[in-house]
Coordinates of C-alpha atoms in Angstrom, one line a residue:
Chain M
X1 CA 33.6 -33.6 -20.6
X2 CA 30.9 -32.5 -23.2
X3 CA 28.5 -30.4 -21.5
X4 CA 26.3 -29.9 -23.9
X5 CA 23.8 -32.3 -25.6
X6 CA 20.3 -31.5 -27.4
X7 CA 17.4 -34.4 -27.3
X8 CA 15.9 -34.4 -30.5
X9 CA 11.8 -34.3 -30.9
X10 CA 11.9 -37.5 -31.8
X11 CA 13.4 -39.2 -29.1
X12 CA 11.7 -36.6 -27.1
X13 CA 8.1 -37.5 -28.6
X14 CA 9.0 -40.8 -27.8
X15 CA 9.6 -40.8 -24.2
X16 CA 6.3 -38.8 -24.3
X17 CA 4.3 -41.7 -26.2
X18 CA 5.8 -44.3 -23.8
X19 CA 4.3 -42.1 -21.0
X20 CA 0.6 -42.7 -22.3
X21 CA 0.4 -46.6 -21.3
X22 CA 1.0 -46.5 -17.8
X23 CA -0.6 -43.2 -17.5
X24 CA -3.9 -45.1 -18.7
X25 CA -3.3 -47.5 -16.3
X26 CA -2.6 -45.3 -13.5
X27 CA -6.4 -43.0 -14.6
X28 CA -8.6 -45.9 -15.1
X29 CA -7.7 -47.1 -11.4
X30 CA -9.2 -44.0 -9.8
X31 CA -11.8 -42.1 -11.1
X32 CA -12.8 -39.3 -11.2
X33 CA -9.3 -37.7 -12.8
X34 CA -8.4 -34.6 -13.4
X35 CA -5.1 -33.4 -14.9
X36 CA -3.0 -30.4 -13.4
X37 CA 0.2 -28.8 -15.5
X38 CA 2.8 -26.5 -13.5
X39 CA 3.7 -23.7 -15.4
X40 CA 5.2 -23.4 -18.2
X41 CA 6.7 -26.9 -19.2
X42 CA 4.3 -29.3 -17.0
X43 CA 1.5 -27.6 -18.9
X44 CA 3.2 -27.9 -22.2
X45 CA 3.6 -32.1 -21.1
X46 CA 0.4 -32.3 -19.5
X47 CA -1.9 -30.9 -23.1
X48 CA 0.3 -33.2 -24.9
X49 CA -0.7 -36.1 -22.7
X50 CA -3.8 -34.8 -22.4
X51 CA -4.8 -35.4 -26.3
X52 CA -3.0 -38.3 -26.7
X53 CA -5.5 -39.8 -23.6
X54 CA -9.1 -38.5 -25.1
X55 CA -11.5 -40.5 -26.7
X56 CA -10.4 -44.1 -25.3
X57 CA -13.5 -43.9 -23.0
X58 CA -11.4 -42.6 -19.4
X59 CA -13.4 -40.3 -16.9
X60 CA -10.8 -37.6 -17.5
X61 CA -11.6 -33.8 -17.3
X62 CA -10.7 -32.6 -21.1
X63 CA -9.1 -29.5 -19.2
X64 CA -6.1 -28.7 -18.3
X65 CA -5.9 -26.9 -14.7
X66 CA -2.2 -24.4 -14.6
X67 CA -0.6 -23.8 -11.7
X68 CA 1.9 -20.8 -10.9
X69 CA 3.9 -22.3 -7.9
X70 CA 6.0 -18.9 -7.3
X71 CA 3.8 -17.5 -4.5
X72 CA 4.6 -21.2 -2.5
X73 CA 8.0 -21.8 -3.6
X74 CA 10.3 -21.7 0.0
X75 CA 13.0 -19.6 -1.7
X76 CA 10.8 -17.0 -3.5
X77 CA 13.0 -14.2 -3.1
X78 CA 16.0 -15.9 -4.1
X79 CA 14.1 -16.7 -7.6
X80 CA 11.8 -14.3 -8.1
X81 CA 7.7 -14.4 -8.6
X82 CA 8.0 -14.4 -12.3
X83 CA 4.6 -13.0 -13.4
X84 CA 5.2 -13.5 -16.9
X85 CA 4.9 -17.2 -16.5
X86 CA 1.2 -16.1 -15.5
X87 CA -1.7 -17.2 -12.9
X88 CA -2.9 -20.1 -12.0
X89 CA -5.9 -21.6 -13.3
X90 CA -7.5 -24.4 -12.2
X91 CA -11.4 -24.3 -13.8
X92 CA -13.0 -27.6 -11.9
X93 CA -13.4 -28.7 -8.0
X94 CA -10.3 -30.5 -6.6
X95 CA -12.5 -32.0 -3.9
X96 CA -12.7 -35.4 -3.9
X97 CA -10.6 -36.1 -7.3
X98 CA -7.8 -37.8 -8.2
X99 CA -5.0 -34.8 -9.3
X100 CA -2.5 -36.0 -12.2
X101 CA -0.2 -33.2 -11.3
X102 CA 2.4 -32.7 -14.1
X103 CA 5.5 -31.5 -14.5
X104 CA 8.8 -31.4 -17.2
X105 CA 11.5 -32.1 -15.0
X106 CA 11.7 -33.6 -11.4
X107 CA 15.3 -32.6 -9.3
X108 CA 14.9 -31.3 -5.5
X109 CA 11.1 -32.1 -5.4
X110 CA 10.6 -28.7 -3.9
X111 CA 8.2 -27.5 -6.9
X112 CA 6.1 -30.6 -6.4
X113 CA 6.0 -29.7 -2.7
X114 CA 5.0 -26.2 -3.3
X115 CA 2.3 -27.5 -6.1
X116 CA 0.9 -30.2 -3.6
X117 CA 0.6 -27.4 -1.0
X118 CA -1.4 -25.0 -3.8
X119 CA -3.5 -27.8 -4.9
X120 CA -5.0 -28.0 -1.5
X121 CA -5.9 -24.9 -1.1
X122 CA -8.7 -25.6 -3.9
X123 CA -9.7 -28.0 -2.2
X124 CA -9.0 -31.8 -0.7
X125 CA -7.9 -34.5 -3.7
X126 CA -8.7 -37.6 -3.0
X127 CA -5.3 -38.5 -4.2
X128 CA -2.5 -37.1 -6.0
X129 CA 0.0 -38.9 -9.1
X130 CA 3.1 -37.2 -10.4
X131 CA 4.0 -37.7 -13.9
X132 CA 7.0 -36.3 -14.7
X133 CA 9.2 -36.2 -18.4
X134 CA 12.4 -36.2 -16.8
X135 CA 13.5 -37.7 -13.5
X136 CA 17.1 -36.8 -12.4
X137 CA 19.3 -37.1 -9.4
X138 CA 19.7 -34.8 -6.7
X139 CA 16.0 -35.1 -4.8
X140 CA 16.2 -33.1 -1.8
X141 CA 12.9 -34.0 -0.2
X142 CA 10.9 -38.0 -0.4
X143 CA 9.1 -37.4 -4.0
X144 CA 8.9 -39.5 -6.7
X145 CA 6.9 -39.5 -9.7
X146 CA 4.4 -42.5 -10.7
X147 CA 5.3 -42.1 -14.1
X148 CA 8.3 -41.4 -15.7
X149 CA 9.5 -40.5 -19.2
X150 CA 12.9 -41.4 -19.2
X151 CA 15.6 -40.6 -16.5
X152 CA 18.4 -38.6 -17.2
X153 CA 21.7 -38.9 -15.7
X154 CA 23.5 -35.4 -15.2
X155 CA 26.3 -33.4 -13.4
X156 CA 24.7 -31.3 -11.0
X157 CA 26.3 -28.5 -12.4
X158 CA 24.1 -29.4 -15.5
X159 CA 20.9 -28.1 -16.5
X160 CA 17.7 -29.8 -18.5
X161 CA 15.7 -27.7 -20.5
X162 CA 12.6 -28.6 -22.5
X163 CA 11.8 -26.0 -25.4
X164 CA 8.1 -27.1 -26.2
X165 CA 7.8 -25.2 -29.3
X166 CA 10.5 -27.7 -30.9
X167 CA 10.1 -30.5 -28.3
X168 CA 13.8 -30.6 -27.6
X169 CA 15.4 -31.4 -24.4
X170 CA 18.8 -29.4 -24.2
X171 CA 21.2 -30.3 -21.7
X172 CA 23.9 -27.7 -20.8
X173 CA 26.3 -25.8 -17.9
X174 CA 24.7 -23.8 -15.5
X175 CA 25.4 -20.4 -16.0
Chain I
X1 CA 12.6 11.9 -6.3
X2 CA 16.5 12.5 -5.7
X3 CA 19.1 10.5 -6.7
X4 CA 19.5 8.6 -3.7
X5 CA 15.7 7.5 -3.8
X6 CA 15.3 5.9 -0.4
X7 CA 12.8 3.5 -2.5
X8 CA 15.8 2.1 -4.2
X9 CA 18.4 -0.7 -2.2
X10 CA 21.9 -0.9 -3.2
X11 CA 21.0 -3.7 -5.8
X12 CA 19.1 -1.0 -7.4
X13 CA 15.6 -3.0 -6.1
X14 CA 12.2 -1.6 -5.3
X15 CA 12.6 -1.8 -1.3
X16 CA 10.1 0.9 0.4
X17 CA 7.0 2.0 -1.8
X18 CA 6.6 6.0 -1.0
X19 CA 5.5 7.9 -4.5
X20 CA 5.0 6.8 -7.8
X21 CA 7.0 10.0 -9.3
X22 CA 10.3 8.6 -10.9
X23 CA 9.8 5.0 -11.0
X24 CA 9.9 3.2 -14.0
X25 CA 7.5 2.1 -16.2
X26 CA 9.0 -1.7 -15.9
X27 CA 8.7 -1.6 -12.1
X28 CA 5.0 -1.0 -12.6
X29 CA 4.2 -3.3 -14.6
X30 CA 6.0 -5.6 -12.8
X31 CA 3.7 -4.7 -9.7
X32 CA 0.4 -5.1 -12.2
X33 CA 1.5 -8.4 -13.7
X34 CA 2.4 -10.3 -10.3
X35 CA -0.9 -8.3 -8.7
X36 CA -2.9 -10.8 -11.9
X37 CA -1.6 -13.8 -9.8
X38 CA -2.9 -12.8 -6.6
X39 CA -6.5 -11.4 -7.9
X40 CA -7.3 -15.1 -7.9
X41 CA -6.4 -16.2 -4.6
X42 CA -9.6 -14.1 -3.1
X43 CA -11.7 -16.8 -5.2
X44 CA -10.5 -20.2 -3.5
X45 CA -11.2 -22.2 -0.9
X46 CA -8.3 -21.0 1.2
X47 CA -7.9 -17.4 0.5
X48 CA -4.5 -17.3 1.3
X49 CA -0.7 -18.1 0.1
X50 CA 2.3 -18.9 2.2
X51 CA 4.4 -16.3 0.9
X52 CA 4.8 -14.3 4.2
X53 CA 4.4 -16.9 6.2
X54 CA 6.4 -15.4 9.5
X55 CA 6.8 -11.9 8.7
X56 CA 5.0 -8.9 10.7
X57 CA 3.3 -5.9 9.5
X58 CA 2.9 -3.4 11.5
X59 CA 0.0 -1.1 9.8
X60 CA 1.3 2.5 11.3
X61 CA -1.7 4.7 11.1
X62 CA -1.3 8.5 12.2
X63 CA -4.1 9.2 11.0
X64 CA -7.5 7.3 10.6
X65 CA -8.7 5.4 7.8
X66 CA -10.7 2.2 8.4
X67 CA -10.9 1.3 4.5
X68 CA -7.2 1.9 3.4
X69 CA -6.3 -0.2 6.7
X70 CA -8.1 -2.8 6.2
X71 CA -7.0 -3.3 2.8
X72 CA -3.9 -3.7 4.2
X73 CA -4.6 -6.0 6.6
X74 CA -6.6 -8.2 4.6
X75 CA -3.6 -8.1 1.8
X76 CA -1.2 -8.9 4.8
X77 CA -3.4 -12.0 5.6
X78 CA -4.1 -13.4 2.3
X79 CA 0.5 -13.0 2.3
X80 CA 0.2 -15.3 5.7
X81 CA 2.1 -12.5 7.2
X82 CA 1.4 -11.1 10.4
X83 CA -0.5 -8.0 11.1
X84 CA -0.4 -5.6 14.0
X85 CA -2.5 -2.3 13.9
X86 CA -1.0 0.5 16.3
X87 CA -2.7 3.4 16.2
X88 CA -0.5 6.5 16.7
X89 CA -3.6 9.0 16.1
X90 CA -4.3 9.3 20.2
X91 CA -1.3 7.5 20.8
X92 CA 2.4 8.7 22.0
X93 CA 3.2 10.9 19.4
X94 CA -0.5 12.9 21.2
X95 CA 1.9 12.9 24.2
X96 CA 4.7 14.7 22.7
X97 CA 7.1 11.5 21.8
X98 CA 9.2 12.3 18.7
X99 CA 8.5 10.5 15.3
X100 CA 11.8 9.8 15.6
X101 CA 11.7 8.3 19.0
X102 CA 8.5 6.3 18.2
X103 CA 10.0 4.7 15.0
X104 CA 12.8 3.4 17.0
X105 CA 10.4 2.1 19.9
X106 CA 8.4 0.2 16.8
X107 CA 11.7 -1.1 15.5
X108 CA 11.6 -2.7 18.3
X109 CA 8.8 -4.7 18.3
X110 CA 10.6 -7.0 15.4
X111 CA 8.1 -6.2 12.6
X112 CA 9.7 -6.6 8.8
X113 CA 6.8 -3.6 7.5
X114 CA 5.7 -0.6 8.4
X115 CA 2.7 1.0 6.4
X116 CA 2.8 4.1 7.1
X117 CA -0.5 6.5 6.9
X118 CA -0.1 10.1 7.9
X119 CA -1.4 13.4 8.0
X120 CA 1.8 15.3 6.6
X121 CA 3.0 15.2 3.5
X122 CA 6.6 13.8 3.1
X123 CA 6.0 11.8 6.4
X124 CA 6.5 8.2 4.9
X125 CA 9.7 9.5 3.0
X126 CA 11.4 10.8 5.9
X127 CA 10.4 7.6 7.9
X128 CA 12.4 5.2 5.0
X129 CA 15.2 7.7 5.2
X130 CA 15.2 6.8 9.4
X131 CA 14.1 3.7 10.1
X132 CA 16.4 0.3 10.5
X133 CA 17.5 -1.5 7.2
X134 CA 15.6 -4.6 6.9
X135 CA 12.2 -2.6 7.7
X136 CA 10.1 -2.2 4.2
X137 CA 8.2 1.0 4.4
X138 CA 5.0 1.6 1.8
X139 CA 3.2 4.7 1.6
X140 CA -0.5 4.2 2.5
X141 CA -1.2 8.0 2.1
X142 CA 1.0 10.8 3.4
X143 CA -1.1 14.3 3.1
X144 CA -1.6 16.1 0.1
X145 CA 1.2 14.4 -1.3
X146 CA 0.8 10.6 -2.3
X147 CA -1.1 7.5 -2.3
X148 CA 0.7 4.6 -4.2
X149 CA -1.4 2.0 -3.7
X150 CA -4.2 3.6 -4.3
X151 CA -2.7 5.0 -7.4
X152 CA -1.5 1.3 -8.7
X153 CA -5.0 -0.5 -7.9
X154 CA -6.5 1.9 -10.2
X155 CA -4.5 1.3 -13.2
X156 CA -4.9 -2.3 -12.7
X157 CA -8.3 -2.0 -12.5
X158 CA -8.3 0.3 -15.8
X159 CA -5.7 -2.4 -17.5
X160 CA -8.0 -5.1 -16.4
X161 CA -11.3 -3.4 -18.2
X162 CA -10.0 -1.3 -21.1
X163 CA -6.3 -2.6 -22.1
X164 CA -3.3 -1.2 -22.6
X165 CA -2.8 3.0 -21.7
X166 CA -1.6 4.2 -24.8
X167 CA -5.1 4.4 -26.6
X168 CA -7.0 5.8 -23.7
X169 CA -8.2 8.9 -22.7
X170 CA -8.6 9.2 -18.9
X171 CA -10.8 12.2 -17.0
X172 CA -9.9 13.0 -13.2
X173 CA -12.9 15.1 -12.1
X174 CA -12.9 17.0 -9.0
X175 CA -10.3 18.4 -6.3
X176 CA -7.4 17.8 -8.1
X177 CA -5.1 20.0 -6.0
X178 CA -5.4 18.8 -2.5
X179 CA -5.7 14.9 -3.5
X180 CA -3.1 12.4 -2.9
X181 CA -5.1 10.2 -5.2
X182 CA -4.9 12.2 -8.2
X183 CA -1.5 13.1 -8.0
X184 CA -0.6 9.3 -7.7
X185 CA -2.8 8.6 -10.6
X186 CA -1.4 11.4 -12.9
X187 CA 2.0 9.9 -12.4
X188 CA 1.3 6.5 -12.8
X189 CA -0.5 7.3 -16.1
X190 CA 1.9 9.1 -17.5
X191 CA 4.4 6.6 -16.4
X192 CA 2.9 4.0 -18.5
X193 CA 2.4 6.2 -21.5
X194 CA -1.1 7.3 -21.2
X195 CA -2.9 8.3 -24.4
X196 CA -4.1 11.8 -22.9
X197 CA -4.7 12.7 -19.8
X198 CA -7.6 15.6 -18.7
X199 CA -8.7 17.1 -15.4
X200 CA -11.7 19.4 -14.8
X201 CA -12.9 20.8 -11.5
X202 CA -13.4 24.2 -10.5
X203 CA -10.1 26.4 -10.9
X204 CA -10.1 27.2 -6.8
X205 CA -9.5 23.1 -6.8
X206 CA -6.9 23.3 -9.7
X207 CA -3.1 23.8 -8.8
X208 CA -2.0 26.8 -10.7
X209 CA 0.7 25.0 -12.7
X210 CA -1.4 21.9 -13.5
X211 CA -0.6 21.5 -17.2
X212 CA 3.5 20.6 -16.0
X213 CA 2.0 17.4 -14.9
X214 CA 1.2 16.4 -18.2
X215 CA -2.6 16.7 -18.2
X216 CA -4.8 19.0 -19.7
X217 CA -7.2 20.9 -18.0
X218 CA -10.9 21.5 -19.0
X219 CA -12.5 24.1 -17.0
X220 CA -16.1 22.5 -18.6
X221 CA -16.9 19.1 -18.2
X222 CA -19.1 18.6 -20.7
X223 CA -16.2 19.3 -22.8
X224 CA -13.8 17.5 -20.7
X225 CA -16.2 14.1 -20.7
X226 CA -16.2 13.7 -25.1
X227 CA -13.9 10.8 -26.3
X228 CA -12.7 9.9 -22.5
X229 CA -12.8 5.8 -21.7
X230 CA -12.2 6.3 -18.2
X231 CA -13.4 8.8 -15.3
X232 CA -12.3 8.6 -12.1
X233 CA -14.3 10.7 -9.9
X234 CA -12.9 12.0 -6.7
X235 CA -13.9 12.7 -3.2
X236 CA -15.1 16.3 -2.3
X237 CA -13.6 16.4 1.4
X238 CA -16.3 18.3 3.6
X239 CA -13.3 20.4 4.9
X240 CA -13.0 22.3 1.7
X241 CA -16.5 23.0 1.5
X242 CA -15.9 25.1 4.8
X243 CA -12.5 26.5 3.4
X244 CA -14.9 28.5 0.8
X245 CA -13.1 27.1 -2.0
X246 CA -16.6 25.8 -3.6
X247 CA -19.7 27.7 -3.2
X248 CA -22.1 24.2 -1.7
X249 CA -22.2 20.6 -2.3
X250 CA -25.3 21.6 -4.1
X251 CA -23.5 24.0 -6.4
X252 CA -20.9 21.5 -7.0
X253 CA -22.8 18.6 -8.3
X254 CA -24.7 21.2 -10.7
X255 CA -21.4 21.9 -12.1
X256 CA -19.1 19.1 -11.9
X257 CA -21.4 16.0 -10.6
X258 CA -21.4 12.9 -12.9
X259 CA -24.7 12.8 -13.9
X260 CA -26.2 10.0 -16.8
X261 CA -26.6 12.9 -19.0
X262 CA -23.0 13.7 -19.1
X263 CA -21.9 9.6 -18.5
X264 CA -23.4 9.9 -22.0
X265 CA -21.0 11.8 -23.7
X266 CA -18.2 10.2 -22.8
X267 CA -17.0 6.7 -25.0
X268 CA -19.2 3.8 -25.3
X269 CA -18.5 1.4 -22.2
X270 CA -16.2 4.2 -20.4
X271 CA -15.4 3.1 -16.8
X272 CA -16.7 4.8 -14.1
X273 CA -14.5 5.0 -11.1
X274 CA -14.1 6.5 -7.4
X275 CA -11.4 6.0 -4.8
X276 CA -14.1 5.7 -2.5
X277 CA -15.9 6.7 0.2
X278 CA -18.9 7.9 -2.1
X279 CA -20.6 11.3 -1.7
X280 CA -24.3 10.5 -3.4
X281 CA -25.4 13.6 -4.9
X282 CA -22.1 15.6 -4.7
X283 CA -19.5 14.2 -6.9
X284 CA -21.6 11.5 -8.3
X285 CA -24.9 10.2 -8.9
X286 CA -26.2 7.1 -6.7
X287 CA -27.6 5.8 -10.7
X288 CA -24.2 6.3 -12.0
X289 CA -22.0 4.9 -9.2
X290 CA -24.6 1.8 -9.6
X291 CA -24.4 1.8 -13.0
X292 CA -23.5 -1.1 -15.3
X293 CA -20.4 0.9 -15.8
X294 CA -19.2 1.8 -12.7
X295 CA -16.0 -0.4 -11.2
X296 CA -15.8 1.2 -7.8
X297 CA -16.1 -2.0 -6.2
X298 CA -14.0 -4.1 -8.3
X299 CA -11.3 -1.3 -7.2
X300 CA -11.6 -2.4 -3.3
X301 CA -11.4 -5.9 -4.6
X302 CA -8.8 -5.6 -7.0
X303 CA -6.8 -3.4 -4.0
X304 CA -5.9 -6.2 -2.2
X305 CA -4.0 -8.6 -4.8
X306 CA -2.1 -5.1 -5.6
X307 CA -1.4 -5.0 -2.5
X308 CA -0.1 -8.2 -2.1
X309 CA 1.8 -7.5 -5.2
X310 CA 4.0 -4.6 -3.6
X311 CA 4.4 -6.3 -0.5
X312 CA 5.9 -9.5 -1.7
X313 CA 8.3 -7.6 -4.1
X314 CA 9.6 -5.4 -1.8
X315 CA 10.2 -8.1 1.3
X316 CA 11.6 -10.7 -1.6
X317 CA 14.2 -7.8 -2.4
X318 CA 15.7 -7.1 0.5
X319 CA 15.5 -10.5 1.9
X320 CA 17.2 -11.6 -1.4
X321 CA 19.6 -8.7 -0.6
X322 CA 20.2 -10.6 2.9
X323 CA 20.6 -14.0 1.4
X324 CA 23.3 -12.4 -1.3
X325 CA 25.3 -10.4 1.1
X326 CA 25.2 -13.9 3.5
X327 CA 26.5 -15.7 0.9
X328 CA 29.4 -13.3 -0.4
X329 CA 30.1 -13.5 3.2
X330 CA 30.6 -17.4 3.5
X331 CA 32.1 -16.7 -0.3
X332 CA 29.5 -19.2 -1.5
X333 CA 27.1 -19.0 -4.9
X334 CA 23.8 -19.6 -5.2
X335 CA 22.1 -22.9 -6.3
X336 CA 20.3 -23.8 -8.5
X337 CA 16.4 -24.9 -7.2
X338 CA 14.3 -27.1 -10.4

């Protein structure tokens, strides 16, 4: 079996573009809506998103709130705390909005738990919406994301990778 | 340290926190870059993260210090770990227990850290060397000897203001010989490749061989102060006052007191800094530890996320050293978590 495959930018691009409709949909039903990228590639997705939605008159905060998830991860010393994917940031008040958390790829769900849990410790969303690049198999917990870029079929032996800088998604063995 | 540096598990990872001397510069900056992560958790709504959640500290103080333990504490909280203060200074060890014998009755109360404060030097060192395996030990001050904490919250709070160390010129001031503080500071400096390193004080407060460290000495300040971007002021302990090592407090200050004259002769902007508590009118001036450039407080602050930072490495390690050696047991290997 061939392990390996790359995702070009353009198809890549693509699945981002064919994000932006439903994730218009999804902000104009709630309002106030503030967007939310976990470090590194959520926050890579969520700025692309995030100027491909200005100007088309949403009530969307134009910034982009970062989240570190290592100091809520369940398995932290298994993976480490990773400093050098640097601090979270989230400059507005969570109470009371609707959080468009991002991410790049959705497997187990435990990032997305560990991300929820951070979240409210800012403060109490009124609701939260995952949007996610890649959805693959192997959920370990009951998440799923509202919006979906495309969904991937691997081994889970396989890894997904998004390299932002060339917006490629590479597809390989686990070392 | 010796080879078999008790900080050191078998994987070669940072598991007990006892002196500065010896450790890498990585490991350090590892400590100062996760410590950025938690210096924001003190700003939200919930000032806490579940990293700990279930663990025990026990904060083992032989000796008082209401600041240094509460740091702790408070860094043990903000962790979601919890915290248990036993106080050994008119405790057991007053009744003639051994240490040894007390370490193994604390052992037993099922806590995952010990911070360990004591009078002697070497203390927290021989107490890694003793006590059970999955017990972390950090130094929170062990006589003349150490203070690693203390030492790592100021260079974050130096990194934080003024950069990287390699372009700075950093002044300790004061009783160099009989502080923990200074000696921690010194080697963490150097460690991460301090520009140049001075000391001044009175040569009764000056250890003889003080140049082997790596510093320089100035035996006048005014000297000692030109081209410097950080002073770090240290306590006058009452105690030496009475040991006739300095002449008066008043004599002192005269001499070796940061006044806003000499603040003036240092850099532009230099930081002003004290491990705290404050003698007004001895080391420092009240205008100069109020000053727009004094940090003092932003070290107590900044204290806690380093804090955090050193106890969430050194519990990850050696419960990631549990995990592994569970695994290689069942002959399993590890997943994968996206």
């Amino acid at each position: 079996m061939n392990s390996s495959t790359v995702h070009s930018s353009k198809i890549v691009k693509r699945w981002l573009d064919e994000m932006v409709s439903p994730l218009k949909d999804l902000i104009r039903a709630d309002q106030p809506v503030s967007m939310i990228g976990i470090r590194r590639g959520g926050v890579d997705v969520g700025r692309y998103l995030l100027s491909k939605l200005q100007g088309d008159h949403l009530v969307l905060d134009p910034t982009l709130g970062e989240l570190n998830i290592s100091f809520y991860r369940d398995d932290f010393s298994t993976i480490g705390l990773h400093p050098q994917v640097g601090p979270s940031h989230v400059p507005f008040d969570v109470e009371g909005q609707h959080i468009v958390l991002v991410d790049d790829v959705l497997a187990t769900g435990r990032t997305v738990r560990a991300a929820m849990n951070e979240i409210f410790d800012y403060g109490r969303p009124s609701r939260i919406s995952l949007v996610v690049l890649v959805q693959r198999a192997g959920h370990e917990l009951p998440i799923r994301a509202d919006v979906v870029g495309v969904n991937l079929d691997v081994q889970a032996s396989q890894y997904i990778h998004l390299d932002a800088s060339s917006w490629q998604v590479n597809i390989g063995e686990k070392g | 340290m010796s080879l078999e540096d008790p900080q050191f598990n078998e994987q070669g990872k940072l598991q007990h926190f006892i002196d500065l001397e010896g450790l890498p510069a990585e490991v350090l900056r590892h400590i100062l870059d996760t410590a950025e992560g938690f210096a924001g958790v003190g700003d939200r709504k919930v000032k806490q993260v579940p990293l700990l959640r279930g663990k025990t500290v026990a904060n083992l103080f032989f000796e008082n210090s209401t600041r240094t333990r509460t740091a702790f504490e408070l860094a043990a909280t903000r962790l979601s770990a919890d915290i248990l203060n036993v106080d050994l200074v008119s405790s057991s060890t007053s009744k003639g227990e051994s240490l040894l014998d007390t370490l193994r009755v604390l052992e037993s109360l099922q806590c995952d850290m010990f911070v360990v404060r004591h009078h002697l030097s070497g203390a927290a060192d021989f107490i890694a060397r003793h006590v059970a395996p999955h017990i972390n030990i950090i130094n929170g001050g062990d006589g003349q000897h150490s203070h690693p904490t203390q030492g790592m919250l100021d260079m974050f709070t130096i990194r934080r203001h003024k950069g990287e160390f390699h372009n700075l010129c950093v002044l300790i001031i004061g009783d160099i010989r009989h502080s923990r503080v200074a000696r921690s500071d010194i080697a963490a400096l150097r460690i991460l490749g301090t520009g140049e390193i001075r000391v001044a004080g009175p040569r009764t407060l000056i250890p003889a061989d003080v140049e082997s460290l790596g510093v320089t000495f100035f035996p006048d300040i005014d000297s000692a102060l030109q081209g410097t971007d950080v002073i770090i002021c240290l306590r006058l302990q009452k105690e030496r006052m009475l040991s006739a090592t300095i002449p008066s407090s008043g004599e002192f200050f005269r001499t070796y007191g940061l006044t806003p004259e000499r603040l003036a002769l240092a850099n532009k902007d230099a930081l002003v800094m004290h491990p705290g508590p404050t003698n007004r009118g001895v080391e420092i001036a009240g205008i100069v530890a109020d000053g727009n450039q004094s940090v003092i407080l932003d070290q107590v602050t900044y204290g806690i996320a380093v804090r955090m930072a050193v106890m969430s490495i050194i519990i990850g390690n050696t419960e990631n050293l549990r995990r592994q050696s569970e695994l290689t047991a069942t002959s399993g290997t590890p997943g994968e978590n996206l």
